[in-house]
mmCIF file of C-alpha atoms in Angstrom:
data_model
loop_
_atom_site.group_PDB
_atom_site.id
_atom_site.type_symbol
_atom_site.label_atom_id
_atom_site.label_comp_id
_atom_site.label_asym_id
_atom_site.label_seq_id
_atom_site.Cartn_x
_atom_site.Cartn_y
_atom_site.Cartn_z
ATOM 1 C CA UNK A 86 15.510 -40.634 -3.833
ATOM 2 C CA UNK A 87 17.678 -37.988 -5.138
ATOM 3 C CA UNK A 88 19.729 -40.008 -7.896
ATOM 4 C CA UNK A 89 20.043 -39.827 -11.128
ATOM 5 C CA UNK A 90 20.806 -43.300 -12.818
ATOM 6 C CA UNK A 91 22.205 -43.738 -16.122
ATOM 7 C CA UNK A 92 23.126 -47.200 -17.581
ATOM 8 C CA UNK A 93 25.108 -48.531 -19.362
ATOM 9 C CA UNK A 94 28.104 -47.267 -17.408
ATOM 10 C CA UNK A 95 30.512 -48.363 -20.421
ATOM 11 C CA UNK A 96 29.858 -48.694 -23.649
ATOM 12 C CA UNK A 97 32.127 -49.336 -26.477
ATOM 13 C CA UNK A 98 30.893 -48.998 -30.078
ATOM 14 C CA UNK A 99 32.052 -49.129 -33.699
ATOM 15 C CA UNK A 100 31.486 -46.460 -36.483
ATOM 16 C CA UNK A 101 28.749 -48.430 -37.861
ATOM 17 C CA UNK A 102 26.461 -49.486 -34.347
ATOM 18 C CA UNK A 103 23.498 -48.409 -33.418
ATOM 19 C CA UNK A 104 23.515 -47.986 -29.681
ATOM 20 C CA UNK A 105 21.371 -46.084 -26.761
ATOM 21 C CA UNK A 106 22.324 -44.589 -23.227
ATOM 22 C CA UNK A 107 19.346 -44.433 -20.764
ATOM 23 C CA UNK A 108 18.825 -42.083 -18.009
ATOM 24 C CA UNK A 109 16.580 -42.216 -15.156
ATOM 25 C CA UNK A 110 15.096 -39.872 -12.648
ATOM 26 C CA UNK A 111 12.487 -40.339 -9.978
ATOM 27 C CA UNK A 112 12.882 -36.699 -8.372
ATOM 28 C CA UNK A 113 9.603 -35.497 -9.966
ATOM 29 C CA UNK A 114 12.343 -32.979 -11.663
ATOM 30 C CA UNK A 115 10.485 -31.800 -15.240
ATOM 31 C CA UNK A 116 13.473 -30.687 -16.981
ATOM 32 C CA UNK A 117 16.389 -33.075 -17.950
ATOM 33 C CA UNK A 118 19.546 -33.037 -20.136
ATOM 34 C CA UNK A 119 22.711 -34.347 -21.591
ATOM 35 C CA UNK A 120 26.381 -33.434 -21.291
ATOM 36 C CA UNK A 121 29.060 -33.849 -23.011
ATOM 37 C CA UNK A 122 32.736 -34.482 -21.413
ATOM 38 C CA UNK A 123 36.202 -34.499 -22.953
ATOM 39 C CA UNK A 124 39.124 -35.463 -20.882
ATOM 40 C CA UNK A 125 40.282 -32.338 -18.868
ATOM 41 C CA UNK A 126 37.409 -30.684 -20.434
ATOM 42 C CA UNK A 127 34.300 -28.957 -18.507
ATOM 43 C CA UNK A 128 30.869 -30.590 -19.283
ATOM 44 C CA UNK A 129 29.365 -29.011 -22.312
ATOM 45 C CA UNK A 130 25.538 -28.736 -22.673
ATOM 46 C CA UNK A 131 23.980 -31.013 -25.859
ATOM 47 C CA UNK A 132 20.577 -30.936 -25.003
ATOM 48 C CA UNK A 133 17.686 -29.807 -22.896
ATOM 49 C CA UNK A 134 14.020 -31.220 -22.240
ATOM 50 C CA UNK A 135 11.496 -29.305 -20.770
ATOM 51 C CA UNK A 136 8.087 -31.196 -19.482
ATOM 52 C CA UNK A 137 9.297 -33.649 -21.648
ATOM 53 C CA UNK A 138 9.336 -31.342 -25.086
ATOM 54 C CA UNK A 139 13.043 -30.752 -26.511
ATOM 55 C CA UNK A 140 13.728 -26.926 -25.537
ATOM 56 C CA UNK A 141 17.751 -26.886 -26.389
ATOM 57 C CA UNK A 142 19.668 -28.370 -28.992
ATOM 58 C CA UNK A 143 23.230 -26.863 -29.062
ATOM 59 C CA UNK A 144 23.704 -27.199 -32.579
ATOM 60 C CA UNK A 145 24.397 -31.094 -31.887
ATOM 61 C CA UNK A 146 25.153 -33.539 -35.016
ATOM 62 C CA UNK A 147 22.040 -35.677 -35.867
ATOM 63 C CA UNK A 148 24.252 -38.859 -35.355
ATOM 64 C CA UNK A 149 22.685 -38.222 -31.815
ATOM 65 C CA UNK A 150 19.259 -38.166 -31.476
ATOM 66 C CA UNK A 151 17.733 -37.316 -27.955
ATOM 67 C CA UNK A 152 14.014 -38.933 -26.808
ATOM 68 C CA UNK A 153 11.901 -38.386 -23.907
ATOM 69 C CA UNK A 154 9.430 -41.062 -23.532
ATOM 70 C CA UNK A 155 8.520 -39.417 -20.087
ATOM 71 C CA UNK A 156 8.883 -36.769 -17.509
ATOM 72 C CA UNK A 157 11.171 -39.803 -15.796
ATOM 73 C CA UNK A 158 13.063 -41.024 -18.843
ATOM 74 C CA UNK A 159 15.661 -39.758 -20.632
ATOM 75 C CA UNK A 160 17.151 -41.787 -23.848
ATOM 76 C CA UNK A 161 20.484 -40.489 -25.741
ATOM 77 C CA UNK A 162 20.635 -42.339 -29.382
ATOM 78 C CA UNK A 163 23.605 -42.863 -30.831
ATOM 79 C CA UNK A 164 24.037 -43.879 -34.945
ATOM 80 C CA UNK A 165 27.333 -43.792 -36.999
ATOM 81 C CA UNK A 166 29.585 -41.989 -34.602
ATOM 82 C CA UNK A 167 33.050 -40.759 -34.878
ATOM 83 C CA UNK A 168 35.722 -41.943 -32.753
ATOM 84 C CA UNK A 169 35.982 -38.202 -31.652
ATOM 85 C CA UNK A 170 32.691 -38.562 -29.993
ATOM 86 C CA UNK A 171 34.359 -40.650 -27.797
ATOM 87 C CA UNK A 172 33.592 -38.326 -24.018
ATOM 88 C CA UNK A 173 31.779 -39.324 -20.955
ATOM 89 C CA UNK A 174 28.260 -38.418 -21.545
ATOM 90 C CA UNK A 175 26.403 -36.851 -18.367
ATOM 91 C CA UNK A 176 22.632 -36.695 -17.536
ATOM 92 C CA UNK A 177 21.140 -34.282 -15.245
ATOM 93 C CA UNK A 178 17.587 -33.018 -14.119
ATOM 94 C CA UNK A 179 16.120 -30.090 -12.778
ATOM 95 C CA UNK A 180 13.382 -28.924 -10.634
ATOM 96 C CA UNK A 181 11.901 -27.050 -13.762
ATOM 97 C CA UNK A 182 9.779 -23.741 -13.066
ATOM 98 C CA UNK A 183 11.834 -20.691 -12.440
ATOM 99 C CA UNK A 184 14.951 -19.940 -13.790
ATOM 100 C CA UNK A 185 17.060 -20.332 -10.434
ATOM 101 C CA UNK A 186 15.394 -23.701 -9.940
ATOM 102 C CA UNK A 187 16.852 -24.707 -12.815
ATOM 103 C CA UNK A 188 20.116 -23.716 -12.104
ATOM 104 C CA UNK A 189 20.573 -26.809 -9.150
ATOM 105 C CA UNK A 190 21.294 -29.586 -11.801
ATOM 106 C CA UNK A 191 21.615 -33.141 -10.400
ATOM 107 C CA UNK A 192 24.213 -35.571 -12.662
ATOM 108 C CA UNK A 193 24.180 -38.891 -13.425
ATOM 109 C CA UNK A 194 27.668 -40.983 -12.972
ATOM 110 C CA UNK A 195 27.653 -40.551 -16.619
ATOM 111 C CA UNK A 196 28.250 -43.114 -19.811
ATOM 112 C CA UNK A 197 31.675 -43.366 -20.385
ATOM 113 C CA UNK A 198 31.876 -43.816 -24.655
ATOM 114 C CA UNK A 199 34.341 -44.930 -26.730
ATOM 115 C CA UNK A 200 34.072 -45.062 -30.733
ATOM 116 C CA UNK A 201 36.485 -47.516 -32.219
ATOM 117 C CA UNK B 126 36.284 -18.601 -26.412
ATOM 118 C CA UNK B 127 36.260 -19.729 -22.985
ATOM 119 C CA UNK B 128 33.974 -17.831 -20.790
ATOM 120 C CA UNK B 129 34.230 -19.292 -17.433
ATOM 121 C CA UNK B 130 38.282 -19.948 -16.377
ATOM 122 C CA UNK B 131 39.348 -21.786 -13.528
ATOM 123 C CA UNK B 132 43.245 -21.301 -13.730
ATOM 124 C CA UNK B 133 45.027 -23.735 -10.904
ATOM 125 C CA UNK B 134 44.785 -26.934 -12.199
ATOM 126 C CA UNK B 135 45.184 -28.494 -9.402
ATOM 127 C CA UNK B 136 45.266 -27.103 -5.284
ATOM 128 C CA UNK B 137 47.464 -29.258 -2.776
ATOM 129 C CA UNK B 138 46.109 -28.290 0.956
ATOM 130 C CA UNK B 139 46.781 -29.604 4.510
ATOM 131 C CA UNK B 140 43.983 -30.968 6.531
ATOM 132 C CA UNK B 141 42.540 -27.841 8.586
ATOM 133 C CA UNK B 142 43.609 -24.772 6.681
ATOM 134 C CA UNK B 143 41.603 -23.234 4.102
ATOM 135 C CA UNK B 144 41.320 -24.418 0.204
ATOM 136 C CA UNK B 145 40.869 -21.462 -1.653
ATOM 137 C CA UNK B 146 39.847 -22.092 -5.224
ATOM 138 C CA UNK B 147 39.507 -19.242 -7.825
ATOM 139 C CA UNK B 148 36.955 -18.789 -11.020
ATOM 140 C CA UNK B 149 37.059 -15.448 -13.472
ATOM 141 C CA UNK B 150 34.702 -15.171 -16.071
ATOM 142 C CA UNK B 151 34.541 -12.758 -19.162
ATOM 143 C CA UNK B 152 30.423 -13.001 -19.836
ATOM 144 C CA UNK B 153 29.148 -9.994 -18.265
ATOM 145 C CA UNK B 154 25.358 -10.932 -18.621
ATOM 146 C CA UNK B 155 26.382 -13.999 -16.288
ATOM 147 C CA UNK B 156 23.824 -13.187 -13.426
ATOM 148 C CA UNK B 157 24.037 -16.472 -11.652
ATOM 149 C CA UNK B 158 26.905 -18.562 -10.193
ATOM 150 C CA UNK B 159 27.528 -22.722 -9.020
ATOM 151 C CA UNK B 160 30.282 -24.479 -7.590
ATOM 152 C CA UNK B 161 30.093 -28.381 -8.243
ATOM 153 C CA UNK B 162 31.931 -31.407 -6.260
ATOM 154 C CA UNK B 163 33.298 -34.278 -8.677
ATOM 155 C CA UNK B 164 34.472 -37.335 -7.321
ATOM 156 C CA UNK B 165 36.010 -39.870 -9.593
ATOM 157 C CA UNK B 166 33.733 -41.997 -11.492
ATOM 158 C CA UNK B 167 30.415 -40.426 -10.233
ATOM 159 C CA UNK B 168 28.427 -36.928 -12.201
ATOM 160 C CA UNK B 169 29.175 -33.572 -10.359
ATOM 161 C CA UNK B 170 27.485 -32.640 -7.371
ATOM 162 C CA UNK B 171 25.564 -29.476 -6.536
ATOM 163 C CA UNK B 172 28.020 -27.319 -3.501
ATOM 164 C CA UNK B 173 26.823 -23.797 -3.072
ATOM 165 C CA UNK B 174 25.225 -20.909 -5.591
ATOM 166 C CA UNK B 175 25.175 -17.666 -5.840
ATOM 167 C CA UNK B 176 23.221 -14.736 -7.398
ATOM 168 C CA UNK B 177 25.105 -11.714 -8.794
ATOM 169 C CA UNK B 178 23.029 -9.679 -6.124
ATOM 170 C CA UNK B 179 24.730 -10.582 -3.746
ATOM 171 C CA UNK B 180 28.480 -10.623 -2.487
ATOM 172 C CA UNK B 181 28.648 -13.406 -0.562
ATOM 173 C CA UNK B 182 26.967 -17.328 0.598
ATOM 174 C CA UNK B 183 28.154 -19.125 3.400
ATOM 175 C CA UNK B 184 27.132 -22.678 3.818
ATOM 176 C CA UNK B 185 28.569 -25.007 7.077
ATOM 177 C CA UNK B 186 32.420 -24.489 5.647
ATOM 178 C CA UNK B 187 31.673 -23.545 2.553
ATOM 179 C CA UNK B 188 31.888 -20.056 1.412
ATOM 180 C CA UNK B 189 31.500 -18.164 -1.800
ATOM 181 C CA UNK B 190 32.692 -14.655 -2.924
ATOM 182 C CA UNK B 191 31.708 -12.682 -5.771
ATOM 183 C CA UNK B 192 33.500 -10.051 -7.072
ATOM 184 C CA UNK B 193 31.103 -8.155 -9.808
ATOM 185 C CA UNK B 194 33.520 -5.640 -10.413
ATOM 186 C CA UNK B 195 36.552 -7.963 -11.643
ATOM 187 C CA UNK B 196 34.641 -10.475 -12.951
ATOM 188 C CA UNK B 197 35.824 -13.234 -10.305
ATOM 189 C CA UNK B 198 34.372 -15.625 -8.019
ATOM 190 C CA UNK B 199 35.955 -17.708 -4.912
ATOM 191 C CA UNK B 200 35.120 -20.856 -3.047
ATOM 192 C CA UNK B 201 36.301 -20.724 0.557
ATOM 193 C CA UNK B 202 36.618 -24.367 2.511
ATOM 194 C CA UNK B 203 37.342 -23.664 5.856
ATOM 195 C CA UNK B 204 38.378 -26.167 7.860
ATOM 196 C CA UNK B 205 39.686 -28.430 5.042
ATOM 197 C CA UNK B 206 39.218 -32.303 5.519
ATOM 198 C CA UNK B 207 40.804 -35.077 3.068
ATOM 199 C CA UNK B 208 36.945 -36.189 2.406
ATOM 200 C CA UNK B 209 37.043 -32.598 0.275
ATOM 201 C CA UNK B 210 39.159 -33.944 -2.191
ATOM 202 C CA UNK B 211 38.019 -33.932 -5.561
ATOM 203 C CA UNK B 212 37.642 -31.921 -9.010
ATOM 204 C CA UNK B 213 35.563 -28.601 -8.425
ATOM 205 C CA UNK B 214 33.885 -26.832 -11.081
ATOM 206 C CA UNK B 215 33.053 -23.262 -11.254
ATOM 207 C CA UNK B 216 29.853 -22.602 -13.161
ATOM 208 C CA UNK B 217 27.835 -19.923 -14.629
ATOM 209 C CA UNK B 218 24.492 -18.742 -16.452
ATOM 210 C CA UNK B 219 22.698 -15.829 -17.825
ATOM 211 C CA UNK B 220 18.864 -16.144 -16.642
ATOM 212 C CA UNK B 221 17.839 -13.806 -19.155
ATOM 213 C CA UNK B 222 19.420 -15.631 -22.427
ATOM 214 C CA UNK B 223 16.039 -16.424 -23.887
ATOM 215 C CA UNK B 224 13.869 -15.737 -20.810
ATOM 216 C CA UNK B 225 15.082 -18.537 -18.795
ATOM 217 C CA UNK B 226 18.437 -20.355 -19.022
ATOM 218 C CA UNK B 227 17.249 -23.414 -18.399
ATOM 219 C CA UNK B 228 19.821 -25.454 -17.069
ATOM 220 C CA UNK B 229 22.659 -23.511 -19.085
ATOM 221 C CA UNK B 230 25.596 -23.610 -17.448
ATOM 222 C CA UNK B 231 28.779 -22.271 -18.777
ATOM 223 C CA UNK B 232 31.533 -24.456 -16.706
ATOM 224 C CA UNK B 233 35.048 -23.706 -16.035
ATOM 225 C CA UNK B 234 37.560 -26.175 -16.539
ATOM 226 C CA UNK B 235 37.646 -27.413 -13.094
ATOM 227 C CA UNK B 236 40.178 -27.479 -9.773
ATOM 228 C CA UNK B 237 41.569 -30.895 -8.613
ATOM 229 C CA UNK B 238 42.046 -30.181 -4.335
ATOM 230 C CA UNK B 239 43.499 -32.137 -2.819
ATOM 231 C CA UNK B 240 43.654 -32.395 0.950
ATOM 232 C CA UNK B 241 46.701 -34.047 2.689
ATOM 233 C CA UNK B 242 45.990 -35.801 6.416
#
């Protein structure tokens, strides 16, 4: 199994919801994050996990809060958004270990998110 | 400031020649190097890597240059088949931002190819 499943696929939320995105792995992989998509835009990196401790937070906005429940789990929560947050929102894993393991990310099909 | 520029857009090819897509980047602690496959509607895909030790990786009909010197990177597709079409991302990280770059990737803006029949 070498996917990386994130639900829901589309999700469409006012300023005021309270919503999650889910992310699922069952590579063994110990490191996971999210990305963060514009239109015409390269992924940009929001957060990382590391044997399920958070290791990288790019300076995100606390209207997203990240959770690890395990080394299989990844959960993106989302509170009082902007309708500029509106991106496609990518999960990926990693082996974990050695830098160049790390490097070989495997993505999710993404949450695409729109913030009415 | 972007770091990692892919400037074609877009790359129109005829099944069987060669897709040649281009990445330059500015970072000169960069030490490591991607190429992704995006299709529409699924997450990118892992292609071919390669460390800055090296000049070249060649994988079935995949091939990728780097060029320390000027700061530029190449993905070669030789033959080219229609099933290549799709957005391609250059990527990049520094392994020794913080001791490990964990997953880091700088990405470039990305190449639609496509690849006529």
């Amino acid at each position: 199994d070498t996917e990386v499943t994130q639900t829901p696929k589309h999700l469409v939320m006012g300023m005021t919801n309270k919503k999650s995105l889910k992310c699922e792995q069952h590579m063994g992989h110990r490191a996971m994050y999210w990305y963060k998509q514009k239109a015409k835009k390269p992924p940009e990196l929001m957060f990382v996990y590391s044997y399920e401790k958070l290791s990288i937070n790019e300076s995100v906005p606390s209207r997203f809060s990240p959770e690890c429940p395990n080394s299989s789990l990844l959960n993106l929560h989302l509170h009082a958004l902007q309708p500029e947050d509106s991106a496609l929102y990518l999960c990926a894993s990693s082996q974990g270990g050695s830098a160049r393991d790390n490097e070989k990310l495997f993505f999710g099909s993404g949450t695409q998110l729109s913030v009415l | 400031d972007q770091q990692v520029k892919q400037n074609s857009p877009s790359l129109s090819v005829q099944e069987g020649r060669i897709s040649i897509l281009n990445c330059d980047y500015t970072n000169s602690m960069f030490d490591y190097f991607l190429w992704y496959k995006k299709y529409p509607a699924e997450g990118p895909t892992f292609l071919i890597s390669i460390s800055s030790i090296k000049d070249k990786n060649e994988d079935g009909r995949f091939t990728v240059f780097l060029n320390k010197s000027a700061k530029h990177l190449s993905l070669h597709i030789v033959p080219s088949q229609p099933g290549d079409s799709a957005v391609y991302f250059c990527a990049a990280s520094d392994s020794n931002a913080g001791g490990t770059s964990y997953g880091k990737l700088t990405f470039g803006q990305g190449t639609i190819l496509t690849v006529h029949p």
